[in-house]
mmCIF file of C-alpha atoms and ligand atoms in Angstrom:
data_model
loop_
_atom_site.group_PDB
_atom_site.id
_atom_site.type_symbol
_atom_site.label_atom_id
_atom_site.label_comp_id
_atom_site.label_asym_id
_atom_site.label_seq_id
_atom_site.Cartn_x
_atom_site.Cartn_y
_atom_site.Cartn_z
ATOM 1 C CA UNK A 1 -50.387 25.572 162.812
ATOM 2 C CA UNK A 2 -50.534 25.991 158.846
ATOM 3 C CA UNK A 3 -47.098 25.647 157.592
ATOM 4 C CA UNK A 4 -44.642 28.893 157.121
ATOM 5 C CA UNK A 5 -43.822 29.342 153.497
ATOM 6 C CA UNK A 6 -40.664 27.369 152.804
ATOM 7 C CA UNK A 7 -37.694 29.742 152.201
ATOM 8 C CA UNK A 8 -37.536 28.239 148.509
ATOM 9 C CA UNK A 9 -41.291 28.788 148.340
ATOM 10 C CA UNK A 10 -40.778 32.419 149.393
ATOM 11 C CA UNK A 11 -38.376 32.732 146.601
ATOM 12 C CA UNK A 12 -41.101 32.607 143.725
ATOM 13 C CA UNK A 13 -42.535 35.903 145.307
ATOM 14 C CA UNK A 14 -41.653 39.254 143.656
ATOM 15 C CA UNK A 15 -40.452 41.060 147.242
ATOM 16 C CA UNK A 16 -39.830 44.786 148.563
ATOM 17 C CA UNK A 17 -36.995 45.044 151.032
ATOM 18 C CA UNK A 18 -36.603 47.836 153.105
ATOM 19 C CA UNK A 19 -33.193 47.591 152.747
ATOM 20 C CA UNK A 20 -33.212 48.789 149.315
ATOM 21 C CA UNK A 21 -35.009 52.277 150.264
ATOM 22 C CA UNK A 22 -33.016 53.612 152.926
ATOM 23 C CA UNK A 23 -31.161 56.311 151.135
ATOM 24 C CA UNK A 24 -34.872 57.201 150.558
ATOM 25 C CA UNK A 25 -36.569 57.112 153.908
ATOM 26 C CA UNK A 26 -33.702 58.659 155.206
ATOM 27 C CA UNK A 27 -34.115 61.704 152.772
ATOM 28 C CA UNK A 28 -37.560 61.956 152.790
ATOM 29 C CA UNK A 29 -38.813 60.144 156.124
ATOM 30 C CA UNK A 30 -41.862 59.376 154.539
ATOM 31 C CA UNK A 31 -45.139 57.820 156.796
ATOM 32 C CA UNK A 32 -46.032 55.662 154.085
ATOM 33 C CA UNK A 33 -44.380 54.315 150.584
ATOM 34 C CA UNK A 34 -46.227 54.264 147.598
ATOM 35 C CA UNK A 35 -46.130 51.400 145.712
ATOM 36 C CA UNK A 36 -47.794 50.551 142.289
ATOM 37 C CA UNK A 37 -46.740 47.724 139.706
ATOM 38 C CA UNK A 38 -48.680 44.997 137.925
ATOM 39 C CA UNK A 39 -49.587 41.962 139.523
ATOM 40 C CA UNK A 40 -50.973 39.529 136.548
ATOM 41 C CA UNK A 41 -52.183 41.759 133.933
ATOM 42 C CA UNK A 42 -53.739 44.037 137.067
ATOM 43 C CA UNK A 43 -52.521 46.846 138.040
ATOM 44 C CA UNK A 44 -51.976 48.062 141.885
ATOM 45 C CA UNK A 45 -51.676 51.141 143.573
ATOM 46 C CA UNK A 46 -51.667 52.140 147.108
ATOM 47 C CA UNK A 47 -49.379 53.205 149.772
ATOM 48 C CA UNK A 48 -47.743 50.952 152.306
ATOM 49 C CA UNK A 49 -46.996 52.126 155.952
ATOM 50 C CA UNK A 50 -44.188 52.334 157.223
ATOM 51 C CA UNK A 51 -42.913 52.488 160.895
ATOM 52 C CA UNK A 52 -39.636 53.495 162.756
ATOM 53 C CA UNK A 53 -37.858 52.385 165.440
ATOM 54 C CA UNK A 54 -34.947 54.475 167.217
ATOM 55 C CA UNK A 55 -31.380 52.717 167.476
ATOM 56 C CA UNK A 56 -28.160 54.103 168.142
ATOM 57 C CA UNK A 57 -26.815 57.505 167.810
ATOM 58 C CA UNK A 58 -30.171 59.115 167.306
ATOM 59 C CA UNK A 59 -30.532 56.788 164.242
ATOM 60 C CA UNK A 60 -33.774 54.999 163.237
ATOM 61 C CA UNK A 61 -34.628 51.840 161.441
ATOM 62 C CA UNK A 62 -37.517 51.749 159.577
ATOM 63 C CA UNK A 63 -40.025 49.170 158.725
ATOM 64 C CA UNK A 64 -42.863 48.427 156.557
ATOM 65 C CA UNK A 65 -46.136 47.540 158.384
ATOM 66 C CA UNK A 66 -47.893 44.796 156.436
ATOM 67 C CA UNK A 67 -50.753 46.012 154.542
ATOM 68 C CA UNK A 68 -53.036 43.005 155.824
ATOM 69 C CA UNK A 69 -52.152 42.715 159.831
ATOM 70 C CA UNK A 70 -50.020 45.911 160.251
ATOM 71 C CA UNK A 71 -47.224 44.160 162.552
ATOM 72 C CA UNK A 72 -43.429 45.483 161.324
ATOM 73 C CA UNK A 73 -41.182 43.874 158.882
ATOM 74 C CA UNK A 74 -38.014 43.928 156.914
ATOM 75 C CA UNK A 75 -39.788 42.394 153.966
ATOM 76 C CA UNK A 76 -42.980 42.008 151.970
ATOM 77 C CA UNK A 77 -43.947 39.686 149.384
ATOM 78 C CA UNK A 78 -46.369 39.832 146.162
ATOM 79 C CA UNK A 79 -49.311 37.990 146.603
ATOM 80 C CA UNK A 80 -51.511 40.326 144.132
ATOM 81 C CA UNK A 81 -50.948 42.630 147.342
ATOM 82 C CA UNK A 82 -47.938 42.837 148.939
ATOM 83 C CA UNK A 83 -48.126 40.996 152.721
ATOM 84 C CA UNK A 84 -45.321 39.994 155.611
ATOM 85 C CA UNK A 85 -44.038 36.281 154.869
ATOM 86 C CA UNK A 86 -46.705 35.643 158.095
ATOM 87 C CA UNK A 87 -49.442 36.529 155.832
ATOM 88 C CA UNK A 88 -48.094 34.616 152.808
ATOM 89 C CA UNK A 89 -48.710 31.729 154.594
ATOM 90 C CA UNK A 90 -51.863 32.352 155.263
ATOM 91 C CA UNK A 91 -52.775 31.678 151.441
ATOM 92 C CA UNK A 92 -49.818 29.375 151.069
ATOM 93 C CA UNK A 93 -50.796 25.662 149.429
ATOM 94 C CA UNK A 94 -54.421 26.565 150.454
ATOM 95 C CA UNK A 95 -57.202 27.760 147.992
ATOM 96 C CA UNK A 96 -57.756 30.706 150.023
ATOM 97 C CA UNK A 97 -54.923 32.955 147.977
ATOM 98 C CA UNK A 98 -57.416 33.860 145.297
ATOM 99 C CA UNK A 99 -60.310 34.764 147.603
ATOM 100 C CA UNK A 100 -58.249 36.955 149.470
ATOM 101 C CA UNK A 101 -56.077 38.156 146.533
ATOM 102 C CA UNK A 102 -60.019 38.894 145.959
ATOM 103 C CA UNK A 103 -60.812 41.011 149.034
ATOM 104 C CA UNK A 104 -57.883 42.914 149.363
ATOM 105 C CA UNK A 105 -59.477 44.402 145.557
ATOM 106 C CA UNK A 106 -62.600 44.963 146.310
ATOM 107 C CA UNK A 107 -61.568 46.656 149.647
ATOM 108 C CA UNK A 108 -59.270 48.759 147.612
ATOM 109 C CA UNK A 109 -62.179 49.491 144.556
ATOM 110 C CA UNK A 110 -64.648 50.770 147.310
ATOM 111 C CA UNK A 111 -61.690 52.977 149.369
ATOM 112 C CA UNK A 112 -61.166 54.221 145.513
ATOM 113 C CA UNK A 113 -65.005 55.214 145.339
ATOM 114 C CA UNK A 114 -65.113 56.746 148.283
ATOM 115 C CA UNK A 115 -62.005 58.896 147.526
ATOM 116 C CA UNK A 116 -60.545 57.159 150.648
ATOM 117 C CA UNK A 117 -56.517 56.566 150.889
ATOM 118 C CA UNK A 118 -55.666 53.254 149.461
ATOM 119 C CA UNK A 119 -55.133 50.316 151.482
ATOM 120 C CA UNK A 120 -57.116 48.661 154.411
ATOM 121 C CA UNK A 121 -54.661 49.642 157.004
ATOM 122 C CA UNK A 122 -55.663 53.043 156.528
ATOM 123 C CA UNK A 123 -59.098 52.750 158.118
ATOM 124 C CA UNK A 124 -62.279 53.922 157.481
ATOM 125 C CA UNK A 125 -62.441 57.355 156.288
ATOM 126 C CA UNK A 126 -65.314 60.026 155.375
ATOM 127 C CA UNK A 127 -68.751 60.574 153.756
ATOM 128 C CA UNK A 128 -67.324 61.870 150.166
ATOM 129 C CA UNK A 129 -69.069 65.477 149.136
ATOM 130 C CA UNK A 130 -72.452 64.745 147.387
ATOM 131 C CA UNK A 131 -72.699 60.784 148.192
ATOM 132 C CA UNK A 132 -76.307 60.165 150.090
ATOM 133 C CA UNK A 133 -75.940 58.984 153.753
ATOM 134 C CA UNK A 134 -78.041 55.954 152.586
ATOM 135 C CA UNK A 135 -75.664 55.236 149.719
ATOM 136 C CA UNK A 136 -72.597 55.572 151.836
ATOM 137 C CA UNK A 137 -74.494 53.367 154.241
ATOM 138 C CA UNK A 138 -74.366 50.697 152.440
ATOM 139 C CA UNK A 139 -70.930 50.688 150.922
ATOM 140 C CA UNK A 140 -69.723 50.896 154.530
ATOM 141 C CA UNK A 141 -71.474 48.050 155.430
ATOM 142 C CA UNK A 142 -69.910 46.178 152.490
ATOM 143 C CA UNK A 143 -66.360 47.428 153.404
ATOM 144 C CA UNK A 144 -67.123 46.418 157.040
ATOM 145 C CA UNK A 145 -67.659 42.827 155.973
ATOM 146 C CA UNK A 146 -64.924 42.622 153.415
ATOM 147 C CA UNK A 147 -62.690 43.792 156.181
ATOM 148 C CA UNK A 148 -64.057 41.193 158.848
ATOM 149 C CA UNK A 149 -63.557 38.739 156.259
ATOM 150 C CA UNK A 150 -59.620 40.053 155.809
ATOM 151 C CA UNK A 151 -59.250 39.751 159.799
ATOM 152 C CA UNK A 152 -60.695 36.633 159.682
ATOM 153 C CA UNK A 153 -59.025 34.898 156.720
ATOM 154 C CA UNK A 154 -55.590 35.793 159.116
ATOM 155 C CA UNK A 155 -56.476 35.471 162.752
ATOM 156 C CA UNK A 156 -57.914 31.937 161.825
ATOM 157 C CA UNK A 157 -55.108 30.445 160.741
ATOM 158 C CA UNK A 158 -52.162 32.396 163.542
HETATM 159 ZN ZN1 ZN B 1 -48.855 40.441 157.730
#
């Protein structure tokens, strides 16, 4: 078992709280929330998902699915890409946070090429107009591995 960011660890992570978008979702019920900041000196953009959940009185509680393994939480945390705290500690105290911090931009550079919706979660998407089967070939193939290589770098270490 690698060891769960400390609490004080997690603390030196910019976050996003659902909490703090409520009066939002609740307006809007959005599927997904766009999200774009800078992230040392580079700049993100891309859309995270977000689930709900009924409760009481009709109500519903909402919750962001983590970009990299799409299970529900309250709270995500800046790693270059926002992920659950389960995710954080993938990376945490290993040298695997800049290789993934890595993947997760490449991924999102070829989705961007391909005119596809940004962020892995979203899946693979179409052929663009104009782009030769052969070419688009090959950048699948590339996004196919990248994304094994994001599945990996989690299920290895849950
Ligand atoms: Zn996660």
């Amino acid at each position: 078992m690698p060891a769960i960011a400390t609490t004080s660890s997690l603390n030196d992570y910019p976050r996003l709280s659902i909490s703090s978008y409520l009066e939002q979702l609740r307006i809007t019920q959005p599927d997904s929330l766009p999200v774009s900041y800078k992230h040392k000196g580079k700049h993100h953009s891309y859309n995270i998902e977000l689930a709900k959940t009924s409760c009481n009185y009709g109500n519903y509680r909402y919750w962001f699915l983590c970009p990299s393994c799409s299970k529900r939480t309250g709270v995500l945390y800046c790693a270059g890409t926002y992920v659950c705290r389960h995710c954080l500690s993938v990376p945490y105290g290993s040298q695997l946070q800049q290789p993934i911090d890595r993947l997760f931009s490449r991924a999102d550079a070829i989705r961007q090429r391909l005119g596809w919706q940004s962020g892995v979660a979203h899946g693979i998407g179409e052929r663009p107009k104009g782009m030769h089967q052969r070419t688009f070939n090959r950048i699948l193939l590339e996004y196919q591995q990248l994304e094994q290589k994001l599945i990996g770098a989690h299920y290895a270490t849950t």
